[in-house]
Amino acid sequence: MQRVVFSTWQGELIDNRNKPKDEWKESSYKLPLTYEDDLPSRAFIGWDGVAIFDEDIDVVRLACEYALQYQKYSEACGRCTPGRWGGKVLYDLLEKISRGEGLAEDIEQIKKMSQTMIRTSKCEIGKTVPKPILDLIEYYKDQFDRCILEQSKSKEYGKDSRYISKVTAPCIDMCPSKVDIPAYIEALKDMDFEASLSATRVTMPLAHTCGRVCPSPCEDGCRRANLDEPISIMELKRLGADYESDHNLSWIHPYKPEFPRNDGKKVAIIGAGPAGLSAAYYLGLKGIAVDIFEELPVLGGEVAVGVPQFRMPIEKYNKDIELVTSLPTVTVYTNHRVDANRLKEIHKEYDATLLGFGARLSKKVRAKNERTDMEGYWGAIEMLDKVNLWHKYRIGSPVSNELKDKTVVCVGGGFTSLDVVRCAIREGAKKVIMLYRRDEKTIIRNTTYEEYHEAVEEGVEFIFHSAVEEIIDEDNKLKKLIVNRFELVPDPDGGKPQLKKIEGANFEIECDYLIPAVSQALDTQILPEEWEIEMTSWNSIKTNGRDFMTSKEGLFAAGDCEYGPMTIVNAVYQAKRAASVISRYIYTGKLTLNDDEIMEDHLSRLKVYNKDEKIVGWMAGLPRMVSQKLETNERKTNNLEVNLGFSGEEAIAEAQRCMRCYYIAMVAV
Amino acid sequence: MKTVKVTIDGKEIQTSLDRTILQVARENNIYIPTMCYLTKVEPIGACRLCVVEVEGLDGMVLSCQEKVVDGAVIQTNSKALQEERQNIMKLYALNHPLECGVCVKSGECDLQNKTSEFEVNEQSFSLRDIKRKVENWGVISYDSSLCILCEKCVKVCNEIVGKGQLKVEPGGYKAIIVNTKLEDSCIDCGECMAVCPVGALAVNDFKYTTNPWELKKVPSTCTFCSSGCELSYEVKQIGIENSKEKIYRVTNNYEYSSLCGAGRFGFDYENLVTKKDEDEFLNAIEAFKKAEVIKFSSLITNEEALLLKKIAKRVDAKLVCSDAFGFSKFLRAFKKARGKSLWSSTQKKLSQSDAIVVFGSRIKDDAPVVKNHIAMATKRKKAKVVYMHPIEDFAISNLVTKFIKYEPGSEEAMALMLLQVFANKEEMTQDLQDFVDDIDIGFLSGESSISEEEIDELKEEFWKKKRFTLVVGADVFNHPEVENIAKILAAIERYTDFELLVIPPNGNSLGVSLICDLVEKHEGFSVGYNAPADYVLSALGDGDLGMPALNQQEGTFVTLDKRVVPLNAGLEYKGFILNDIANSLGVGSTHTIDFTKELPVDKGFRSIEFDSLEVKFSVDGDDLRGYELETILCDSQIELSEPDELPSYDGTVIYIVNPASNPNPFTNRAKLTSSEAKLIGTKQFASAAKISDGDVVEFEVCGNYISRVFKIDDTLKGTFALNPTFDMGLKAFDLPIYRFSKVKIKKRG
């Protein structure tokens, strides 16, 4: 609960003006009372209301500044009549009142223009900007009246106050990388594929990749879901990227890369996975010299050697990788294993070092007689490495040598395990079984509906509510598994149902391979012991989650090695933020965030998406488009990409479902 | 697509789920006002004027973009809607310059019309104005103070033309449209100007010359290439004393169709003949009487082609049409092999394809509007476009997903390889199957210098695609093996998923080939109709007797969409016409267009009066002009052969091609489209020919000595130069040679 003077935020009317402090009503929203460290905010104003923290604030000026921020946003838009002209009329009138030249009828004009904007604007920003302004006119009528009646300037008119604004959207806020989703979708609607890609790459360089294999948390924040179904945000991202690669266009950057600075500053990045590549990209765009050290002979990290070709074709991923390596200040060293000693050297030599080595150790299933040296026991990471190195790079040998006509059991329930079983099918395994402790619903929630079903169609047998108790071998060769069965027992106290072993329900599976894909851990050997790097309770590298510096000065971490096994989009976000912090740190030695990043964190705390909000001005019932997939028999014996992506028209139709839920938020400090 | 039921303004309507409210309303004659809606592109959604109300739904819904859902009850007009629409029109009026009196658009301006419709008679809002500028974009100019940011121009430039060089430069009230590639390759198609609802985009040359409402519209057809696009000549008497009329501009049905720069701006090529020259007319009659050969170009109406045929029969002369002969051979061979007189595809089908091969054409120059349809497929269908040609065209690289470079002369080999890669062999006769299996791909790929992998990749390129179109251009018609190529292409259309779209080499080559029996050449005294000969009748005004240009004639053309479409005379022609000569020879009629109904029915024409040919489009933009030529069926016999050796083109090779903006000697007479003819080549060409940029060079093409300034174009590759012919007068129509030729370049001086 937060103490505010006044608030209309999300319909919660709080008015503590002229009330004794002990009678103050508190707000239930996480409003940004403090802007940064010890800098308090005076007011917060946004799409769903206004909150005042400083009793003395000039609300006429506040309203006027908010309208001005909208004008600044329009600098990037201005693409509908009410937004282009209406917003300017609104600002001109508020400025006139604040200047002390307003007339009573100006308030009426503001109301009239607000109504037109609310009813007819193209995007939510135009529809919502008038809302808090009208709130202020209603609840702070006296301040407006004073300016008009006395023809006096509002009290802070012309004074040096600071207002910081940020444009967001529910989907943007929900996306870890804060990709400007409405922008890339709008560009698709306009069939300007290049503009679409360029909008994506502002915060997401791996557009070919995250248009294919992102679990799309953004779609959980899509307002369209309040109406019918969320937009197929993830797959739409692919269109712009594929346009670039299909037409062999020259690289489409979000802005023109800066000239190499050549100022002697340089940054080292350990690992060329999504995190390393993304950090290199944003540092490279700024002209900062970056050296990437990669242990494997190939670039791309786990997405290259872990995600199979049929989900993420390497030709497409390579485009994202080349986008980064094409930058003149980015240099890559492959086959370059960094150990603790080497890391010490690098840390000394470079102005900053970013760890992005991922989490590539397969965890055990914790069964009896579980030994990694047993023949037939094969960690998921090692197995996928081998599959992918062969199919994508012709390194090593085909895994069908091992798996053909064999029975394979995988223990897991996440993306990695689905990759394992689907690869096993493609390598010719006779029988492929997935053992999962929980149920079908959970596996779908942890992965995607499509992927789970595709695995089923391809012939993977799923055994739910089961876990391996013991591994039986003969002469160190895996023979069979003894498996426990579980059931869900409801908690009598109303808590989460608990998994309970069913006694006497054990069964055996004869198999040739057991592939544990329960989770991954990071290889901490790289961290010099004497640095005593602080770790999280789940044994990943600890940072404050804002600037991504580790406990060692100048050593940053991003991606799975920081967070634990997580998504590509999370790694990209962390790396981009780290790159931004590093780009300042190497010159100032200080860890700072820019206003955009500070506001980004404020809005994430406040939460932008409101699942209870009623949608106005759109008709429900337009079906979400589903892209074409290869038929089971067309895909299960090869590595062709399963998802063919949207056709042009499907993409446009899907893009036209997007409601452009842009919002603008502003803090006065 | 699922059917849905909706109610609009009380009217119950059945329609399909993919239609927008606005589309359904318009189909049912229900009016919803718009400022930014343009039928041929996807909804823009900028003006917000088309908002409607839906029962049970809060707020207003954008009808141009929202698709109908089952059971929706929609109200297109209410007090609240009227109020918001009026407010929007008030916003448009803010600071819009009050210069209607001299504005180029006045009288046909959407802003004027809607301002009046919504009774915006006072300015209730105000805004501080800003300084705005006028920019010159070549033939047209952009006045940002008049611009209402409807974005129609941006949409057509991207979606229809495929250039995407116009962009909105955002900036709220300051937002403007910018031309991002003015310095290079703006092809001046004028599409942006055509769709501008206000005076913001205007033709410089047209400004301040007339009020639009004074112009008389003469609907006709563009004759410059076989796309045969719809257009209207807009005509007015020049002055009070001068009763002569003049074409002021060309407009078109821009909601549905488009035009290229040549069609839109190259309109003033009429032959200014002031009176009938009786003496010369008698000479012409005599010439025809003794003619052993009648030569002509296929820039001619069907009716005149028929007249020439009748005259030839009367005087016992042979018909020679150099620019259509190769094509007529192609057509005959194609028909025999295909069992059908015509190809199956159309431009509309092309725009709906997702797998396209362009073969034997520098497409953006040969047929700019066909290129537009490829652009539409690229944008809307995510089409994979394979461009097969000896010379890459960087101007359309954003549309092409794969370029396959082959050696000049190897079209036959390329066609065979396409057949081999894509054939559904199980449907073929055993002989044909054996032939296809025996095609020596190794040899062909070696000779045409493309790798076998490239051919295999073609199949991958089109993996899972649904609609295939093969566009075939003019390179093949004068190829020595044109008949075998035609047969291979016929086999491709029959035994692969491809439909063919053939681009006839000149405006009405298709009509001419169907109507006339042509011979390749014939000795003896010749009369030329728009062709070099012993006695010449010329619409260029440089012959013995003048003839009307095509903007001065009535008649019909056959388009590559296989439609017979009408031409009307934009301007009067005062001299003698071909029908007069025919009458003197006893084969004419009262009017040339009396022959429209006599066009050969056995070739697919219909016995229809000229005056009953309509110019119209469907709500979805289907071309319904005139009528569709009937495809004649016959037995199909496919006997193919494989080349033993392919011709080689080493050294300095020129390619005959005219730029899109100036395709022939007629456009070279028009003020806005005429240009200087240059030989444009690569650096390699320059060094092989030992010439440099700016040199005047001489060479021989098909017996014509040509002298031109040479220019280097860095975007071209290979040892090639592009040679235009638009400055050659009637000789341009008499070049019956393969488009690539090895020439000896001499530097002058």
PDB file of C-alpha atoms in Angstrom, chain B residues 187-190 222 224-225 231 250 259-269 365 368 659-664 667 670 672-673:
ATOM      1  CA  ILE B 187      10.423   5.617 -61.977  1.00  0.00           C
ATOM      2  CA  ASP B 188       7.968   8.481 -62.116  1.00  0.00           C
ATOM      3  CA  CYS B 189       5.018   6.185 -62.418  1.00  0.00           C
ATOM      4  CA  GLY B 190       2.854   8.880 -60.923  1.00  0.00           C
ATOM      5  CA  CYS B 222      -2.860   2.532 -72.971  1.00  0.00           C
ATOM      6  CA  PHE B 224       2.482   1.143 -75.020  1.00  0.00           C
ATOM      7  CA  CYS B 225       2.722  -2.423 -73.874  1.00  0.00           C
ATOM      8  CA  LEU B 231      -6.853   5.249 -68.919  1.00  0.00           C
ATOM      9  CA  VAL B 250      -4.201  11.190 -68.458  1.00  0.00           C
ATOM     10  CA  LEU B 259      -0.578   2.943 -64.824  1.00  0.00           C
ATOM     11  CA  CYS B 260       3.131   3.271 -65.423  1.00  0.00           C
ATOM     12  CA  GLY B 261       4.915   6.533 -66.096  1.00  0.00           C
ATOM     13  CA  ALA B 262       4.839   6.123 -69.867  1.00  0.00           C
ATOM     14  CA  GLY B 263       1.105   5.552 -69.895  1.00  0.00           C
ATOM     15  CA  ARG B 264       0.378   8.382 -67.535  1.00  0.00           C
ATOM     16  CA  PHE B 265       2.729  11.027 -68.800  1.00  0.00           C
ATOM     17  CA  GLY B 266       3.378  10.093 -72.429  1.00  0.00           C
ATOM     18  CA  PHE B 267       0.043  11.193 -73.870  1.00  0.00           C
ATOM     19  CA  ASP B 268       0.839  14.053 -76.274  1.00  0.00           C
ATOM     20  CA  TYR B 269       2.207  12.052 -79.186  1.00  0.00           C
ATOM     21  CA  ASP B 365      11.100  -2.042 -68.280  1.00  0.00           C
ATOM     22  CA  PRO B 368       6.003  -2.156 -65.649  1.00  0.00           C
ATOM     23  CA  PRO B 659      13.319   2.204 -70.208  1.00  0.00           C
ATOM     24  CA  ALA B 660       9.884   1.879 -68.605  1.00  0.00           C
ATOM     25  CA  SER B 661       9.354   5.616 -68.834  1.00  0.00           C
ATOM     26  CA  ASN B 662      10.034   5.836 -72.570  1.00  0.00           C
ATOM     27  CA  PRO B 663       9.193   2.573 -74.298  1.00  0.00           C
ATOM     28  CA  ASN B 664       8.878   3.597 -77.967  1.00  0.00           C
ATOM     29  CA  THR B 667       6.525   8.275 -76.020  1.00  0.00           C
ATOM     30  CA  ALA B 670       5.692  13.239 -75.721  1.00  0.00           C
ATOM     31  CA  LEU B 672       7.312  14.532 -70.288  1.00  0.00           C
ATOM     32  CA  THR B 673       8.581  11.137 -71.383  1.00  0.00           C
TER      33      THR B 673
END
